[in-house]
XYZ file of C-alpha atoms in Angstrom:
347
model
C -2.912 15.008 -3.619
C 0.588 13.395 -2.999
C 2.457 13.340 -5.907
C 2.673 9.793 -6.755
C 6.205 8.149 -6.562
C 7.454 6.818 -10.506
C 7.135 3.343 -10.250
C 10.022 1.448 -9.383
C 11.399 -0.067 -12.946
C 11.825 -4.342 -13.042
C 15.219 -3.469 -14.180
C 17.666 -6.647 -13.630
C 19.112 -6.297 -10.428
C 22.589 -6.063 -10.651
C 24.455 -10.275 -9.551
C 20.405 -10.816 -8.942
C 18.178 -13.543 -10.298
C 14.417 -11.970 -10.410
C 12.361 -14.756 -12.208
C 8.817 -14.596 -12.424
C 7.949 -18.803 -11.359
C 4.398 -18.520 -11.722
C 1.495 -17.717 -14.394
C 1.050 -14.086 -14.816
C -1.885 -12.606 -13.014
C -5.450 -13.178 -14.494
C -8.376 -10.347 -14.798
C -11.004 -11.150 -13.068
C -8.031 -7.913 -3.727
C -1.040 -0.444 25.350
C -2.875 1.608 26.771
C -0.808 5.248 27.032
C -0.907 9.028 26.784
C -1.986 10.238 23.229
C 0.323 11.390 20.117
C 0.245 13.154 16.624
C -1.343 9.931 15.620
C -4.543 11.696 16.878
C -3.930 15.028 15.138
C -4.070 12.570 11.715
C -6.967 11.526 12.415
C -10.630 12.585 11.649
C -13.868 10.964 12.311
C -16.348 10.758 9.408
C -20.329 11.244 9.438
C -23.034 10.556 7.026
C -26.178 11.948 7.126
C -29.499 10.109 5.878
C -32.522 11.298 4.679
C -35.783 9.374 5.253
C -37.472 7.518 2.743
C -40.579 8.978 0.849
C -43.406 6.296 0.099
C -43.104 8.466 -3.493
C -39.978 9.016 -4.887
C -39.231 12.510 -6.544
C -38.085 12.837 -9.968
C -34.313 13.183 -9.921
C -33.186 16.569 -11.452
C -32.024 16.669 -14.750
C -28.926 18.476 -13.862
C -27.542 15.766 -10.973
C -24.695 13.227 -11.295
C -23.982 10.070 -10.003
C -21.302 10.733 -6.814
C -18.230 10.123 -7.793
C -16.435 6.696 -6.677
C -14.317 7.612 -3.768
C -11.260 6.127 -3.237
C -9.559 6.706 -0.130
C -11.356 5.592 3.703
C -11.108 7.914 6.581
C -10.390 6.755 9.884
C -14.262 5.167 11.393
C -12.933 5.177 14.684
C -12.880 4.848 17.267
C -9.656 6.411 17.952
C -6.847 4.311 19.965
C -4.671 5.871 22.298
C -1.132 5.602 21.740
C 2.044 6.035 23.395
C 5.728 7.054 21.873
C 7.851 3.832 21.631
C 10.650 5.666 20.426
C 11.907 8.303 18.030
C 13.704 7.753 14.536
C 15.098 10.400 11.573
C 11.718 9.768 10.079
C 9.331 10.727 13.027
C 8.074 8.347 16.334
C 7.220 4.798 16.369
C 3.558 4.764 17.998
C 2.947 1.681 20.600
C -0.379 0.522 21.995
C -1.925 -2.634 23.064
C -4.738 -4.204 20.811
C -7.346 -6.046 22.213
C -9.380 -7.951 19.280
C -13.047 -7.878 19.400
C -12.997 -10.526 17.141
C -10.443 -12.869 18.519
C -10.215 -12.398 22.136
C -6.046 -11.958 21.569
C -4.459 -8.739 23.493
C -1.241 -8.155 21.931
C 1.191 -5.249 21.640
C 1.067 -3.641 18.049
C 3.655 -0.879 17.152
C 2.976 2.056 14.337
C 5.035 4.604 11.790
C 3.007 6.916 10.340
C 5.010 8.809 6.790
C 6.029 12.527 7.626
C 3.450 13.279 4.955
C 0.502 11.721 7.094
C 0.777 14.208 9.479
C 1.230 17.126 6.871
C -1.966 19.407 6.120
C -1.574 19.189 2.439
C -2.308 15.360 2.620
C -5.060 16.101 5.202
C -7.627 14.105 2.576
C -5.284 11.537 1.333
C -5.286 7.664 2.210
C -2.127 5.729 2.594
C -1.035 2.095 1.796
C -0.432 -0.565 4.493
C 2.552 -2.283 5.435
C 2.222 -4.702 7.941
C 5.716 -6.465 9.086
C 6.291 -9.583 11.042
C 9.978 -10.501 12.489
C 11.968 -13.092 12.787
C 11.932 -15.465 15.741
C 9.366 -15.855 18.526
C 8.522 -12.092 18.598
C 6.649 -11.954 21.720
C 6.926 -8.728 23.271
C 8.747 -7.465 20.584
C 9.311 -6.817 16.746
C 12.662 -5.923 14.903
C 11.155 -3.672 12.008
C 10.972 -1.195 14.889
C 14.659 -0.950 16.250
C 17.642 -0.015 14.542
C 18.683 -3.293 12.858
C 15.754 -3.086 10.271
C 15.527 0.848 9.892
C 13.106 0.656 7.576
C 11.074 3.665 8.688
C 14.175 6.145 7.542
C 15.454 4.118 4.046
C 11.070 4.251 2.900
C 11.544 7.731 3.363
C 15.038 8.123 1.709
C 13.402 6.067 -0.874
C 10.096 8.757 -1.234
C 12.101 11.262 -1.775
C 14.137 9.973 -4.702
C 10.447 8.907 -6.438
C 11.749 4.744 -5.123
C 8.810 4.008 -2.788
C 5.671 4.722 -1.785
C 5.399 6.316 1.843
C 3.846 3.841 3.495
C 1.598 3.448 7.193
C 3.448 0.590 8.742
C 1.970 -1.657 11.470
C 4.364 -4.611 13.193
C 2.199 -6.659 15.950
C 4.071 -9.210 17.940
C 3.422 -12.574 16.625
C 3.452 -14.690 19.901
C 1.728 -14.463 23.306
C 4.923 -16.462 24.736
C 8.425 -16.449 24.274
C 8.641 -20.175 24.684
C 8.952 -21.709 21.325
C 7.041 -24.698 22.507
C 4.057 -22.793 22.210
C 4.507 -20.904 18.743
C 1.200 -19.983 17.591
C 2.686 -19.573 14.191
C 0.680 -16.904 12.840
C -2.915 -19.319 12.752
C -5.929 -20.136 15.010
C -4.366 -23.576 16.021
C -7.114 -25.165 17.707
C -7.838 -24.885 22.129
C -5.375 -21.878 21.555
C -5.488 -17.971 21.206
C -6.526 -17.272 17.526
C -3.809 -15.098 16.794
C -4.663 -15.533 13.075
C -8.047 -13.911 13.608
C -5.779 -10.964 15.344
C -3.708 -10.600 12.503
C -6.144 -11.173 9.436
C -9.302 -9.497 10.941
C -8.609 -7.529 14.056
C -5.196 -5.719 12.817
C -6.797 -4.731 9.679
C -9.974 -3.173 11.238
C -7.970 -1.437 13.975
C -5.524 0.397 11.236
C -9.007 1.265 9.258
C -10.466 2.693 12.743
C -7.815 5.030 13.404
C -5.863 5.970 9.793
C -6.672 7.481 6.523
C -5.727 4.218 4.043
C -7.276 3.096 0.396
C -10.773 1.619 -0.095
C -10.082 -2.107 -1.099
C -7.051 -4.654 -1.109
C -5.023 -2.777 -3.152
C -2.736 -0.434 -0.707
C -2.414 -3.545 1.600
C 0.914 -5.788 1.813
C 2.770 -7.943 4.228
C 6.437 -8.541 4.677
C 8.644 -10.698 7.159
C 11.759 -12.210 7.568
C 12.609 -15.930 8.509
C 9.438 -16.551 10.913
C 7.801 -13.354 10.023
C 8.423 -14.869 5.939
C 6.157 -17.728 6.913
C 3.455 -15.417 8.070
C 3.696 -13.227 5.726
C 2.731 -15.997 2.961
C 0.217 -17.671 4.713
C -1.973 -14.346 5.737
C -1.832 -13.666 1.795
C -2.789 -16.854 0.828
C -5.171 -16.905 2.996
C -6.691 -13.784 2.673
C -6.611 -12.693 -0.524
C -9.403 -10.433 0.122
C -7.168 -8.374 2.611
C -3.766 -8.495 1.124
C -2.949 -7.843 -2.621
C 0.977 -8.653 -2.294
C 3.476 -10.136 0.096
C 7.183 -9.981 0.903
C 8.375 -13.125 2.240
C 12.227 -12.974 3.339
C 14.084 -16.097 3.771
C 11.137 -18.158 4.871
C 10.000 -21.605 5.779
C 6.597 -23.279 4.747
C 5.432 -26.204 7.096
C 3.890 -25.223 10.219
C 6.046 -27.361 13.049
C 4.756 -26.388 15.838
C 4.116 -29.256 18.541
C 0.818 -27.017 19.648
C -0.771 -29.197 16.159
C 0.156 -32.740 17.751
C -3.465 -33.919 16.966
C -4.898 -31.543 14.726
C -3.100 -32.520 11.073
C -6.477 -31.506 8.740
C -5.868 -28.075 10.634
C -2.308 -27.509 10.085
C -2.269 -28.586 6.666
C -4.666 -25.913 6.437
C -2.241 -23.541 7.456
C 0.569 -24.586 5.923
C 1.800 -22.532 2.763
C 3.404 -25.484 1.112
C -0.342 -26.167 0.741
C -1.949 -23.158 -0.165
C 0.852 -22.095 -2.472
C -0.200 -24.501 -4.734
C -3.858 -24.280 -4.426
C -4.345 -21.950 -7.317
C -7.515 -20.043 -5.626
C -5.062 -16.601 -4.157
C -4.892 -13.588 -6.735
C -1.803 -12.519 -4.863
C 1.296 -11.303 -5.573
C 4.811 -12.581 -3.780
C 8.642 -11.846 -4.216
C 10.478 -14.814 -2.033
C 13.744 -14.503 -1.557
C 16.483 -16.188 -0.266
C 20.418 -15.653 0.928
C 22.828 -16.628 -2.374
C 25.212 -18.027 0.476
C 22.413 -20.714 2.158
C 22.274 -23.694 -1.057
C 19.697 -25.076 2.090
C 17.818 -22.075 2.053
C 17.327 -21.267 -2.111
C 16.496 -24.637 -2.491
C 13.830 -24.165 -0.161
C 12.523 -21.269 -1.393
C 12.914 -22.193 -5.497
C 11.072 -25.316 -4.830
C 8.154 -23.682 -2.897
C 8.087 -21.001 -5.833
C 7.808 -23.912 -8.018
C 4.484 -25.048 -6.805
C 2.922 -21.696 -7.306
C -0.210 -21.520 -9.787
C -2.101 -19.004 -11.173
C -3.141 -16.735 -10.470
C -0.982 -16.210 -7.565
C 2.149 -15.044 -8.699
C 5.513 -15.571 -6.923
C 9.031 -13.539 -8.301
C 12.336 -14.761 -6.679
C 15.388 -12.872 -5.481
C 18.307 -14.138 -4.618
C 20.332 -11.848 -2.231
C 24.242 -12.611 -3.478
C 26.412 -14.083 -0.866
C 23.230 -13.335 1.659
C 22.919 -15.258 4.931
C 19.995 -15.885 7.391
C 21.086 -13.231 8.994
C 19.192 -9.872 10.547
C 22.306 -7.936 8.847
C 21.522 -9.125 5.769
C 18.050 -8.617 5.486
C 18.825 -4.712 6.318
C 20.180 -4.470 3.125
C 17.332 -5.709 1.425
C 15.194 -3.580 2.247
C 15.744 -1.158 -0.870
C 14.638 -4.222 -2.839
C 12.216 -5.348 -1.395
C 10.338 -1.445 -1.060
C 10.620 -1.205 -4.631
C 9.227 -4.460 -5.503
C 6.520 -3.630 -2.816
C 5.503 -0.082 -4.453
C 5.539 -1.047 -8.193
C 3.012 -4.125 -6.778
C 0.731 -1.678 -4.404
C -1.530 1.011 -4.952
C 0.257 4.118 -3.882
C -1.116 7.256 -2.087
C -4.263 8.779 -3.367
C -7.085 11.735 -2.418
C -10.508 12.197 -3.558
C-alpha cells in the first residue's frame, strides 16, 4: 500500500487570507503507438455461478467480502502516444471519442512514478482533472512548462505535501475562435462538450487506470477559463467530483453561442448554482491580491455559497491574472487539494 502522504496542515498561509465563506459541510460524492500507460494497466474478470432453485446453507465459518476500495481499469484499454517528457515521467496524449456525447477531442495524461511501480501494482489513485486558461482548443497549459505541475506534485510527495495524483487535461474547445466558446456545457444545436467532460472523461480514466471507488479521489482545477469550468462541473456533478480548485475565475457564461437559449445558460452559470445549496462540494477560489476587479469578483461569488457546498478563499499577495502567477500557486493549491481528497489506497 502507498504510504499515505500527512495531510497538509490549514496552517495560515503566510500575507494569505484563507476564510472559510460558507456553512461547514453536512453528513449525509489520438490515436498513436502504445506506452507504459499499458504496462499499468490490468483488466479485471468476475466469475458467476448459476443460480440454484434451492439455496445451500451458508457455512458457518464464511464472511461477508470485504468492501473494496480501489477500481481496476474495466477497459478497454486506449492507445496512447508520448506528448512529451518531464523530470517526473511522460505526458501521455490520445484522442477521445465520447460514446456518450458524440465530441472527439484531444485529452492529455501524467501518470505518478508510483503508478507504474510494482509495489503499487493493486493500488488506486486520485483524479486530477485540469482545464486552462483561454480557448484551449488544441491545447492545454497544465502540460507545458509554464504550469509544471507534474514535477512540483511529485516534489510535493516526497516531502509527505501531496498526494500523487493521475492527472487528465482535455482541451476545452473544438475551435479556437472565441465566438464559438462552448464554455465547458451542452449549449444547445452544439457539441455537448459538457457530456465529454462530466460523463465521457470520467469513464475513459476508469477504463484504462487503477483510481478509488466513489467521488472521493476525484477533483478539478483551472485557471481563468479553466476556473469557470472547474466550478460549474462540481456544481453540477456532485456525484463525480468531491472538490474543486477554481483559479482566478469568472461565473456568467457569455458566450454569444446562448443568444436564444437564457433558461439554458442560467443553467450553466455558476453564479447560479453556487447559490443553489443542493452541491456537497468542496471549493478554494482564489484570486490575484493585485486585481481589486478580480477579488471582488471572486469574494462576492464566495458570498453566495450555501451549505453544504463549501467555498475557502485565497488571496495570492500582489498576484496578477497572469500564467506566471498561477505557477506559483500551485504548492497551495496541491495542498489544499490533498487534505480535501481521498489519497492513494489498496485493498
Amino acid at each position: 500500500m502507498l504510504p499515505q502522504p500527512r495531510p497538509a496542515a490549514r496552517r495560515p498561509l503566510a500575507a494569505v487570507a484563507l476564510l472559510a465563506l460558507a456553512v461547514p459541510l453536512t453528513a449525509c460524492g489520438s490515436a498513436g503507438t502504445g506506452t507504459g500507460a499499458g504496462d499499468a494497466r490490468a483488466a479485471i474478470s468476475a466469475n458467476q455461478g448459476s443460480g440454484s432453485a434451492t439455496p445451500s446453507a451458508p457455512a458457518s465459518s464464511s464472511a461477508p467480502p470485504k468492501p473494496t476500495k480501489v477500481l481496476m481499469p474495466t477497459g478497454p484499454a486506449t492507445q496512447f502516444s508520448k506528448a512529451r517528457d518531464t523530470s517526473a515521467g511522460p505526458i501521455l496524449m490520445t484522442t477521445l471519442a465520447g460514446p456518450k456525447s458524440g465530441v472527439s477531442g484531444k485529452v492529455w495524461v501524467w501518470l505518478p512514478p508510483q503508478y507504474n511501480d510494482p509495489k503499487y501494482a493493486n493500488t488506486g489513485f486520485p483524479v486530477l482533472t485540469l482545464y486552462a486558461g483561454g480557448q484551449s482548443a488544441g491545447y492545454n497549459t497544465w502540460t507545458d512548462n509554464q504550469l509544471p505541475i507534474q514535477e512540483i506534485d511529485q516534489q510535493m510527495v516526497t516531502q509527505g505535501k501531496a498526494h500523487p495524483f493521475i492527472m487528465i487535461m482535455p482541451v476545452q474547445n473544438l475551435d479556437s475562435n472565441e465566438a464559438k466558446a462552448l464554455e465547458c456545457a451542452d449549449i444547445p444545436g452544439q457539441p455537448k462538450i459538457g457530456t465529454w467532460m462530466s460523463q465521457d472523461i470520467p469513464d475513459f480514466v476508469r477504463a484504462n487506470f487503477r483510481t478509488l471507488k466513489g467521488r472521493d479521489g476525484w477533483a478539478v482545477m483551472g485557471a481563468s477559463t479553466g476556473a469557470f469550468c472547474s466550478a460549474k462541473l462540481a456544481l453540477q456533478h456532485p456525484d463525480v467530483f468531491k472538490a474543486a480548485v477554481p483559479i482566478d475565475g469568472y461565473w456568467n457564461p457569455d458566450s454569444p453561442l446562448w443568444k436564444g437559449h437564457e433558461q439554458e445558460r442560467l443553467a450553466n452559470s455558476p453564479d447560479q448554482l453556487i447559490g443553489t445549496g443542493t452541491a456537497d462540494v468542496r471549493m478554494l477560489a482564489t484570486a490575484g491580491g493585485a486585481n481589486g476587479y478580480e477579488t471582488k469578483l471572486v469574494k462576492n461569488w464566495i458570498a453566495k455559497a450555501k451549505a453544504p457546498t463549501t467555498v475557502e478563499y485565497y488571496e495570492q499577495p500582489g498576484g496578477k491574472h497572469l500564467t506566471s502567477d498561477f505557477k506559483k500557486m500551485i504548492p497551495t493549491t496541491l495542498e489544499w487539494l490533498t487534505a480535501n481528497t481521498a489519497g492513494p489506497e489498496a485493498d
